[in-house]
C-alpha atoms as an extended CHARMM CRD file, in Angstrom:
* protein
*
       229  EXT
         1         1  MET       CA            120.4460000000       55.0060000000       97.1820000000  PROA      1               0.0000000000
         2         2  PHE       CA            117.1550000000       56.3860000000       98.1750000000  PROA      2               0.0000000000
         3         3  LEU       CA            116.0950000000       53.0160000000      100.2710000000  PROA      3               0.0000000000
         4         4  ILE       CA            117.2210000000       54.8700000000      103.3680000000  PROA      4               0.0000000000
         5         5  LEU       CA            113.9790000000       57.3670000000      102.7510000000  PROA      5               0.0000000000
         6         6  LEU       CA            111.7920000000       54.1030000000      102.6960000000  PROA      6               0.0000000000
         7         7  GLU       CA            113.6040000000       52.9290000000      105.7280000000  PROA      7               0.0000000000
         8         8  ASN       CA            112.7940000000       56.2840000000      107.8230000000  PROA      8               0.0000000000
         9         9  ILE       CA            109.4800000000       56.7390000000      106.0070000000  PROA      9               0.0000000000
        10        10  LEU       CA            107.9030000000       58.5530000000      108.8830000000  PROA      10              0.0000000000
        11        11  LEU       CA            110.6260000000       61.3820000000      108.6400000000  PROA      11              0.0000000000
        12        12  THR       CA            110.3760000000       61.3140000000      105.1440000000  PROA      12              0.0000000000
        13        13  LEU       CA            106.6490000000       62.0220000000      105.0720000000  PROA      13              0.0000000000
        14        14  VAL       CA            107.1790000000       64.6020000000      107.5730000000  PROA      14              0.0000000000
        15        15  ILE       CA            109.7210000000       66.5120000000      105.1640000000  PROA      15              0.0000000000
        16        16  ILE       CA            107.5350000000       66.3510000000      102.3340000000  PROA      16              0.0000000000
        17        17  ALA       CA            104.5260000000       67.4820000000      104.0260000000  PROA      17              0.0000000000
        18        18  LEU       CA            106.5740000000       70.7010000000      105.5030000000  PROA      18              0.0000000000
        19        19  MET       CA            107.6240000000       71.4460000000      101.7180000000  PROA      19              0.0000000000
        20        20  ILE       CA            103.7850000000       71.1580000000      100.5350000000  PROA      20              0.0000000000
        21        21  LEU       CA            102.6960000000       73.4340000000      103.1910000000  PROA      21              0.0000000000
        22        22  SER       CA            105.3030000000       75.8240000000      102.7440000000  PROA      22              0.0000000000
        23        23  ILE       CA            104.8230000000       76.0670000000       98.9820000000  PROA      23              0.0000000000
        24        24  ALA       CA            100.9080000000       75.9280000000       99.3440000000  PROA      24              0.0000000000
        25        25  GLY       CA            101.0280000000       79.2070000000      101.5010000000  PROA      25              0.0000000000
        26        26  GLN       CA            102.9570000000       80.9300000000       98.5010000000  PROA      26              0.0000000000
        27        27  ILE       CA            100.1560000000       79.8250000000       96.2800000000  PROA      27              0.0000000000
        28        28  MET       CA             97.1690000000       80.7810000000       98.2860000000  PROA      28              0.0000000000
        29        29  ILE       CA             98.6860000000       84.3490000000       98.7350000000  PROA      29              0.0000000000
        30        30  GLY       CA             99.3260000000       84.9210000000       95.2600000000  PROA      30              0.0000000000
        31        31  SER       CA             96.0070000000       83.4210000000       94.1810000000  PROA      31              0.0000000000
        32        32  LEU       CA             94.2700000000       85.8120000000       96.6100000000  PROA      32              0.0000000000
        33        33  TYR       CA             96.0660000000       88.8090000000       95.3140000000  PROA      33              0.0000000000
        34        34  GLN       CA             95.4610000000       88.0450000000       91.5580000000  PROA      34              0.0000000000
        35        35  LYS       CA             91.5590000000       87.4710000000       92.2820000000  PROA      35              0.0000000000
        36        36  LEU       CA             91.5220000000       90.9740000000       94.0690000000  PROA      36              0.0000000000
        37        37  ILE       CA             93.3470000000       92.5000000000       91.3780000000  PROA      37              0.0000000000
        38        38  SER       CA             91.0160000000       91.0460000000       88.6830000000  PROA      38              0.0000000000
        39        39  GLU       CA             88.1450000000       92.1180000000       90.9450000000  PROA      39              0.0000000000
        40        40  ALA       CA             89.3980000000       95.6570000000       91.1920000000  PROA      40              0.0000000000
        41        41  ASP       CA             88.9300000000       96.6170000000       87.5540000000  PROA      41              0.0000000000
        42        42  ASN       CA             85.1050000000       96.3510000000       88.3830000000  PROA      42              0.0000000000
        43        43  LEU       CA             84.7840000000       97.7690000000       92.0290000000  PROA      43              0.0000000000
        44        44  SER       CA             81.4570000000       99.2480000000       91.5130000000  PROA      44              0.0000000000
        45        45  THR       CA             79.8550000000       96.1560000000       90.8420000000  PROA      45              0.0000000000
        46        46  THR       CA             82.1780000000       93.6740000000       92.5550000000  PROA      46              0.0000000000
        47        47  GLU       CA             80.8310000000       90.8650000000       94.8890000000  PROA      47              0.0000000000
        48        48  ASN       CA             84.0290000000       90.1120000000       96.7070000000  PROA      48              0.0000000000
        49        49  LYS       CA             83.5190000000       90.4830000000      100.3500000000  PROA      49              0.0000000000
        50        50  TYR       CA             87.3290000000       91.8940000000      100.8040000000  PROA      50              0.0000000000
        51        51  LEU       CA             86.7130000000       94.6240000000       98.1620000000  PROA      51              0.0000000000
        52        52  LYS       CA             83.1320000000       95.4400000000       99.4060000000  PROA      52              0.0000000000
        53        53  LEU       CA             84.4610000000       95.6240000000      102.9950000000  PROA      53              0.0000000000
        54        54  CYS       CA             86.9930000000       98.1320000000      101.6860000000  PROA      54              0.0000000000
        55        55  LYS       CA             84.2670000000      100.5160000000      100.1750000000  PROA      55              0.0000000000
        56        56  LEU       CA             82.1950000000      100.2450000000      103.1230000000  PROA      56              0.0000000000
        57        57  LYS       CA             84.9680000000      101.3710000000      105.6560000000  PROA      57              0.0000000000
        58        58  PHE       CA             86.0080000000      104.1270000000      103.2500000000  PROA      58              0.0000000000
        59        59  GLN       CA             82.6860000000      105.5320000000      102.9950000000  PROA      59              0.0000000000
        60        60  ASN       CA             82.0620000000      105.3090000000      106.8990000000  PROA      60              0.0000000000
        61        61  CYS       CA             85.5520000000      107.1770000000      107.5570000000  PROA      61              0.0000000000
        62        62  TYR       CA             84.6950000000      109.8650000000      105.0780000000  PROA      62              0.0000000000
        63        63  GLN       CA             81.0840000000      110.4710000000      106.3860000000  PROA      63              0.0000000000
        64        64  LEU       CA             82.4580000000      110.5440000000      110.0060000000  PROA      64              0.0000000000
        65        65  ASN       CA             85.7290000000      112.6700000000      109.3720000000  PROA      65              0.0000000000
        66        66  GLY       CA             84.4310000000      114.4220000000      106.4110000000  PROA      66              0.0000000000
        67        67  SER       CA             87.5700000000      113.7400000000      104.4130000000  PROA      67              0.0000000000
        68        68  ILE       CA             90.3290000000      110.9700000000      104.2110000000  PROA      68              0.0000000000
        69        69  PRO       CA             93.7410000000      113.0460000000      103.9530000000  PROA      69              0.0000000000
        70        70  ASN       CA             95.7990000000      109.9290000000      103.2050000000  PROA      70              0.0000000000
        71        71  ILE       CA             94.2830000000      107.3830000000      101.1580000000  PROA      71              0.0000000000
        72        72  SER       CA             97.5530000000      105.6610000000      100.6310000000  PROA      72              0.0000000000
        73        73  VAL       CA             97.7560000000      104.9140000000      104.3130000000  PROA      73              0.0000000000
        74        74  PHE       CA             94.0280000000      103.6260000000      104.3470000000  PROA      74              0.0000000000
        75        75  VAL       CA             95.0130000000      101.2940000000      101.7590000000  PROA      75              0.0000000000
        76        76  ASP       CA             98.0550000000       99.8390000000      103.2920000000  PROA      76              0.0000000000
        77        77  LYS       CA             96.1280000000       99.1420000000      106.4410000000  PROA      77              0.0000000000
        78        78  PHE       CA             93.3870000000       97.5400000000      104.3800000000  PROA      78              0.0000000000
        79        79  ILE       CA             95.8570000000       95.2220000000      102.8860000000  PROA      79              0.0000000000
        80        80  SER       CA             97.9860000000       94.3740000000      105.7960000000  PROA      80              0.0000000000
        81        81  ARG       CA             94.4080000000       92.9270000000      107.4310000000  PROA      81              0.0000000000
        82        82  LEU       CA             93.6140000000       90.6860000000      104.7090000000  PROA      82              0.0000000000
        83        83  VAL       CA             93.4620000000       87.1960000000      106.4610000000  PROA      83              0.0000000000
        84        84  ILE       CA             93.1410000000       83.6380000000      105.2670000000  PROA      84              0.0000000000
        85        85  PHE       CA             91.8080000000       81.2040000000      107.9380000000  PROA      85              0.0000000000
        86        86  ARG       CA             91.6770000000       84.1600000000      110.4710000000  PROA      86              0.0000000000
        87        87  ILE       CA             95.6850000000       84.5630000000      109.7700000000  PROA      87              0.0000000000
        88        88  SER       CA             96.9240000000       87.6200000000      107.9490000000  PROA      88              0.0000000000
        89        89  LEU       CA             98.6070000000       87.2720000000      104.7280000000  PROA      89              0.0000000000
        90        90  ASP       CA            101.7910000000       88.5980000000      106.0160000000  PROA      90              0.0000000000
        91        91  GLY       CA            101.7070000000       85.9080000000      109.0440000000  PROA      91              0.0000000000
        92        92  ILE       CA            101.0920000000       83.0370000000      106.2530000000  PROA      92              0.0000000000
        93        93  ARG       CA            103.9900000000       84.3210000000      104.3490000000  PROA      93              0.0000000000
        94        94  ARG       CA            106.1100000000       84.2210000000      107.2740000000  PROA      94              0.0000000000
        95        95  ILE       CA            104.8150000000       80.8600000000      108.3190000000  PROA      95              0.0000000000
        96        96  SER       CA            105.4020000000       79.2740000000      104.9600000000  PROA      96              0.0000000000
        97        97  SER       CA            109.0980000000       80.5400000000      104.8550000000  PROA      97              0.0000000000
        98        98  GLN       CA            109.6970000000       79.1520000000      108.2480000000  PROA      98              0.0000000000
        99        99  LEU       CA            108.0590000000       75.6430000000      107.3700000000  PROA      99              0.0000000000
       100       100  MET       CA            110.8310000000       75.3030000000      104.3930000000  PROA      100             0.0000000000
       101       101  MET       CA            113.4090000000       76.3370000000      106.7340000000  PROA      101             0.0000000000
       102       102  LEU       CA            112.0280000000       73.5360000000      109.0150000000  PROA      102             0.0000000000
       103       103  ALA       CA            111.8220000000       70.9690000000      106.3230000000  PROA      103             0.0000000000
       104       104  VAL       CA            115.5510000000       71.6650000000      105.3850000000  PROA      104             0.0000000000
       105       105  PHE       CA            116.1890000000       71.4130000000      108.9950000000  PROA      105             0.0000000000
       106       106  THR       CA            114.6420000000       68.0320000000      109.1600000000  PROA      106             0.0000000000
       107       107  CYS       CA            116.4710000000       66.8000000000      106.3780000000  PROA      107             0.0000000000
       108       108  GLY       CA            119.8060000000       67.6290000000      108.1860000000  PROA      108             0.0000000000
       109       109  VAL       CA            118.3130000000       66.0040000000      110.9180000000  PROA      109             0.0000000000
       110       110  GLY       CA            117.9120000000       62.6360000000      108.9990000000  PROA      110             0.0000000000
       111       111  ALA       CA            121.4000000000       62.9720000000      107.6300000000  PROA      111             0.0000000000
       112       112  CYS       CA            122.7640000000       62.9790000000      111.2670000000  PROA      112             0.0000000000
       113       113  ILE       CA            120.8090000000       60.0390000000      112.1590000000  PROA      113             0.0000000000
       114       114  GLY       CA            122.2230000000       58.3120000000      109.3790000000  PROA      114             0.0000000000
       115       115  ILE       CA            125.8300000000       59.2410000000      110.4570000000  PROA      115             0.0000000000
       116       116  ILE       CA            125.2760000000       58.3960000000      113.9770000000  PROA      116             0.0000000000
       117       117  ASN       CA            124.0570000000       54.8720000000      112.6150000000  PROA      117             0.0000000000
       118       118  GLY       CA            127.3030000000       54.3510000000      110.5880000000  PROA      118             0.0000000000
       119       119  GLU       CA            125.5150000000       54.9990000000      107.1430000000  PROA      119             0.0000000000
       120       120  VAL       CA            127.8460000000       55.6250000000      104.3260000000  PROA      120             0.0000000000
       121       121  MET       CA            127.9160000000       59.2140000000      102.5900000000  PROA      121             0.0000000000
       122       122  LEU       CA            126.2880000000       57.9040000000       99.4690000000  PROA      122             0.0000000000
       123       123  ARG       CA            123.2660000000       56.8020000000      101.5010000000  PROA      123             0.0000000000
       124       124  LEU       CA            122.9160000000       59.9330000000      103.1440000000  PROA      124             0.0000000000
       125       125  LEU       CA            122.6770000000       61.8430000000       99.5000000000  PROA      125             0.0000000000
       126       126  PRO       CA            118.8890000000       61.5980000000       99.3840000000  PROA      126             0.0000000000
       127       127  TYR       CA            118.2780000000       63.9800000000      102.5140000000  PROA      127             0.0000000000
       128       128  TYR       CA            120.5970000000       66.7500000000      100.7350000000  PROA      128             0.0000000000
       129       129  VAL       CA            118.9520000000       66.4070000000       97.4380000000  PROA      129             0.0000000000
       130       130  MET       CA            115.4920000000       66.6800000000       98.9040000000  PROA      130             0.0000000000
       131       131  ALA       CA            116.6670000000       69.5540000000      100.7150000000  PROA      131             0.0000000000
       132       132  ILE       CA            118.1100000000       71.0350000000       97.3710000000  PROA      132             0.0000000000
       133       133  VAL       CA            114.9810000000       70.4160000000       95.3980000000  PROA      133             0.0000000000
       134       134  GLY       CA            112.4990000000       71.6250000000       98.2120000000  PROA      134             0.0000000000
       135       135  LEU       CA            114.4190000000       74.9960000000       98.1330000000  PROA      135             0.0000000000
       136       136  TYR       CA            114.6410000000       75.3990000000       94.5780000000  PROA      136             0.0000000000
       137       137  ILE       CA            110.7690000000       74.8310000000       94.0840000000  PROA      137             0.0000000000
       138       138  TYR       CA            110.0090000000       77.0800000000       97.1200000000  PROA      138             0.0000000000
       139       139  PHE       CA            112.1220000000       80.1610000000       95.6210000000  PROA      139             0.0000000000
       140       140  SER       CA            110.4900000000       79.3120000000       91.7850000000  PROA      140             0.0000000000
       141       141  VAL       CA            107.2680000000       79.5050000000       93.2130000000  PROA      141             0.0000000000
       142       142  ALA       CA            107.9250000000       82.4390000000       95.2430000000  PROA      142             0.0000000000
       143       143  ALA       CA            109.3200000000       84.3790000000       91.9270000000  PROA      143             0.0000000000
       144       144  PHE       CA            106.5660000000       83.3810000000       90.0050000000  PROA      144             0.0000000000
       145       145  VAL       CA            103.6660000000       84.3810000000       92.3840000000  PROA      145             0.0000000000
       146       146  ASP       CA            105.8060000000       87.6110000000       93.1690000000  PROA      146             0.0000000000
       147       147  ILE       CA            103.9240000000       88.8410000000       96.0530000000  PROA      147             0.0000000000
       148       148  PRO       CA            105.4710000000       91.8450000000       96.4780000000  PROA      148             0.0000000000
       149       149  SER       CA            104.7240000000       93.0750000000       92.9500000000  PROA      149             0.0000000000
       150       150  ARG       CA            100.8150000000       91.8010000000       93.4020000000  PROA      150             0.0000000000
       151       151  ARG       CA            100.3860000000       93.5750000000       96.6020000000  PROA      151             0.0000000000
       152       152  GLU       CA            101.7170000000       96.8230000000       94.7880000000  PROA      152             0.0000000000
       153       153  THR       CA             99.5060000000       96.1360000000       91.8340000000  PROA      153             0.0000000000
       154       154  LEU       CA             96.3430000000       95.7750000000       94.0090000000  PROA      154             0.0000000000
       155       155  LYS       CA             97.3770000000       99.1320000000       96.3730000000  PROA      155             0.0000000000
       156       156  ILE       CA             97.4470000000      101.2540000000       92.8990000000  PROA      156             0.0000000000
       157       157  ASN       CA             94.0800000000       99.6480000000       91.8290000000  PROA      157             0.0000000000
       158       158  LEU       CA             92.3280000000      100.3740000000       94.8990000000  PROA      158             0.0000000000
       159       159  MET       CA             93.9880000000      104.2100000000       95.3670000000  PROA      159             0.0000000000
       160       160  ASP       CA             92.8860000000      104.5590000000       91.5590000000  PROA      160             0.0000000000
       161       161  TYR       CA             88.9640000000      103.7570000000       92.4480000000  PROA      161             0.0000000000
       162       162  LEU       CA             89.0040000000      105.3230000000       95.8030000000  PROA      162             0.0000000000
       163       163  GLU       CA             90.3170000000      108.6720000000       94.7260000000  PROA      163             0.0000000000
       164       164  ASN       CA             88.9320000000      109.1180000000       91.1870000000  PROA      164             0.0000000000
       165       165  HSD       CA             85.7290000000      107.2900000000       91.6190000000  PROA      165             0.0000000000
       166       166  LEU       CA             84.2740000000      106.8340000000       95.0800000000  PROA      166             0.0000000000
       167       167  LEU       CA             85.6380000000      109.8750000000       96.6700000000  PROA      167             0.0000000000
       168       168  SER       CA             84.0180000000      112.3720000000       94.2950000000  PROA      168             0.0000000000
       169       169  ARG       CA             80.6730000000      110.5390000000       94.1640000000  PROA      169             0.0000000000
       170       170  LEU       CA             80.9700000000      110.8280000000       98.0920000000  PROA      170             0.0000000000
       171       171  LYS       CA             81.6160000000      114.6290000000       97.8630000000  PROA      171             0.0000000000
       172       172  ASN       CA             78.6310000000      114.9930000000       95.6600000000  PROA      172             0.0000000000
       173       173  ASN       CA             76.2660000000      112.9300000000       97.7680000000  PROA      173             0.0000000000
       174       174  LEU       CA             77.6000000000      115.1810000000      100.8270000000  PROA      174             0.0000000000
       175       175  SER       CA             76.9500000000      118.3860000000       98.7790000000  PROA      175             0.0000000000
       176       176  ASP       CA             73.5380000000      117.4620000000       97.7070000000  PROA      176             0.0000000000
       177       177  GLU       CA             72.5300000000      116.6590000000      101.3360000000  PROA      177             0.0000000000
       178       178  ASP       CA             73.5310000000      120.1430000000      102.4140000000  PROA      178             0.0000000000
       179       179  SER       CA             71.5550000000      121.4860000000       99.5500000000  PROA      179             0.0000000000
       180       180  THR       CA             68.6360000000      119.7760000000      100.7440000000  PROA      180             0.0000000000
       181       181  GLU       CA             69.0150000000      120.5310000000      104.4430000000  PROA      181             0.0000000000
       182       182  LYS       CA             69.0260000000      124.2800000000      103.2870000000  PROA      182             0.0000000000
       183       183  LEU       CA             65.6890000000      124.0500000000      101.1280000000  PROA      183             0.0000000000
       184       184  PRO       CA             63.5030000000      123.1230000000      103.8790000000  PROA      184             0.0000000000
       185       185  ALA       CA             64.3530000000      126.0070000000      105.9900000000  PROA      185             0.0000000000
       186       186  ALA       CA             63.8410000000      128.7920000000      103.0780000000  PROA      186             0.0000000000
       187       187  SER       CA             60.5520000000      127.0050000000      102.1980000000  PROA      187             0.0000000000
       188       188  ARG       CA             59.4430000000      127.2000000000      105.9600000000  PROA      188             0.0000000000
       189       189  GLN       CA             60.2530000000      131.0090000000      105.8350000000  PROA      189             0.0000000000
       190       190  LYS       CA             58.3360000000      131.2250000000      102.7010000000  PROA      190             0.0000000000
       191       191  GLU       CA             55.3070000000      129.5820000000      104.2540000000  PROA      191             0.0000000000
       192       192  ASP       CA             55.3640000000      131.8100000000      107.5840000000  PROA      192             0.0000000000
       193       193  GLU       CA             55.3260000000      134.8820000000      105.1070000000  PROA      193             0.0000000000
       194       194  ILE       CA             52.2610000000      133.3680000000      103.2980000000  PROA      194             0.0000000000
       195       195  LYS       CA             50.5220000000      132.6430000000      106.5310000000  PROA      195             0.0000000000
       196       196  GLN       CA             51.0330000000      136.1510000000      107.7850000000  PROA      196             0.0000000000
       197       197  ILE       CA             49.5890000000      137.3930000000      104.4660000000  PROA      197             0.0000000000
       198       198  ILE       CA             46.6240000000      135.1710000000      104.4620000000  PROA      198             0.0000000000
       199       199  GLU       CA             45.9730000000      134.9260000000      108.0630000000  PROA      199             0.0000000000
       200       200  PRO       CA             42.5550000000      136.5530000000      108.5220000000  PROA      200             0.0000000000
       201       201  ILE       CA             42.3670000000      139.7280000000      110.8560000000  PROA      201             0.0000000000
       202       202  PRO       CA             40.7640000000      138.8280000000      114.1390000000  PROA      202             0.0000000000
       203       203  ILE       CA             37.6520000000      140.9280000000      114.9980000000  PROA      203             0.0000000000
       204       204  LYS       CA             36.1540000000      141.8310000000      118.0240000000  PROA      204             0.0000000000
       205       205  ALA       CA             32.6470000000      140.9930000000      119.7330000000  PROA      205             0.0000000000
       206       206  ASP       CA             31.9530000000      144.5580000000      120.2350000000  PROA      206             0.0000000000
       207       207  GLU       CA             32.7520000000      145.1110000000      116.4220000000  PROA      207             0.0000000000
       208       208  VAL       CA             30.6020000000      142.3150000000      115.2960000000  PROA      208             0.0000000000
       209       209  LYS       CA             27.7730000000      143.5640000000      117.3850000000  PROA      209             0.0000000000
       210       210  SER       CA             28.1960000000      147.1470000000      115.9180000000  PROA      210             0.0000000000
       211       211  ILE       CA             28.2660000000      145.7420000000      112.2850000000  PROA      211             0.0000000000
       212       212  ALA       CA             24.8830000000      143.5040000000      113.0090000000  PROA      212             0.0000000000
       213       213  SER       CA             23.0960000000      146.3000000000      114.3410000000  PROA      213             0.0000000000
       214       214  GLN       CA             23.2770000000      148.0020000000      110.9760000000  PROA      214             0.0000000000
       215       215  PHE       CA             21.4040000000      145.2920000000      109.2300000000  PROA      215             0.0000000000
       216       216  SER       CA             17.8490000000      144.2650000000      109.9150000000  PROA      216             0.0000000000
       217       217  ASP       CA             16.9050000000      140.5360000000      110.7230000000  PROA      217             0.0000000000
       218       218  ASP       CA             15.7630000000      139.8410000000      107.1350000000  PROA      218             0.0000000000
       219       219  GLU       CA             18.8360000000      141.0270000000      105.6480000000  PROA      219             0.0000000000
       220       220  ILE       CA             20.7120000000      138.8450000000      108.2390000000  PROA      220             0.0000000000
       221       221  GLU       CA             19.0030000000      135.7660000000      107.2460000000  PROA      221             0.0000000000
       222       222  GLU       CA             19.4440000000      136.6550000000      103.5040000000  PROA      222             0.0000000000
       223       223  LEU       CA             23.1050000000      136.6660000000      104.0950000000  PROA      223             0.0000000000
       224       224  LEU       CA             23.2770000000      133.2770000000      106.1670000000  PROA      224             0.0000000000
       225       225  GLN       CA             21.3900000000      131.7150000000      103.3440000000  PROA      225             0.0000000000
       226       226  GLU       CA             23.7240000000      132.8590000000      100.7000000000  PROA      226             0.0000000000
       227       227  LEU       CA             26.8950000000      131.9970000000      102.7680000000  PROA      227             0.0000000000
       228       228  ILE       CA             25.4900000000      128.3250000000      103.2420000000  PROA      228             0.0000000000
       229       229  VAL       CA             24.4220000000      128.0170000000       99.7190000000  PROA      229             0.0000000000
């Protein structure tokens, strides 16, 4: 019965390749989400490039705008921009489903070719079996991976860290910077006041001459020697 698949080996290989790529796409997305979920439990010390980028973008947005009014939207936008091989995860998911549909369509093409060649229904059965088995494996993997649920879990973990940990730390750092900016101004004011207090009173040349005329030359020399010593 399955000899027809061997006779049309090229078509059979195309069908199998499309099904494998379709299922692999689902597994790739699920594994990436699962890795991010596990790393999100230790976001403060994570080395994951995606999560480090998320923290950096959040810090930059907060420093530029002074606040982030809707963290949920920020996290949704970040997750939607995750990529594998420069293709977004949503794009890979759509491509994965289209590849499976293309594999099923190719099975139908193989059955049609067999009908045109006058093959009996029993010999065409392998194409229908491949289509049914491929769809079953695809939907089973999709249910096991459960991409929507993992995406929602990742979103919750990111929002929890950003709202309850990183945001409070950024606010504290900002308040510390404000206090340090105000401190030098106050210290400069005190410094000016001290300078005014200790600044020597200017003496005019006429006053110096009148003061000097009150002392003899010997007394002036003695005063100068005491000052030098």
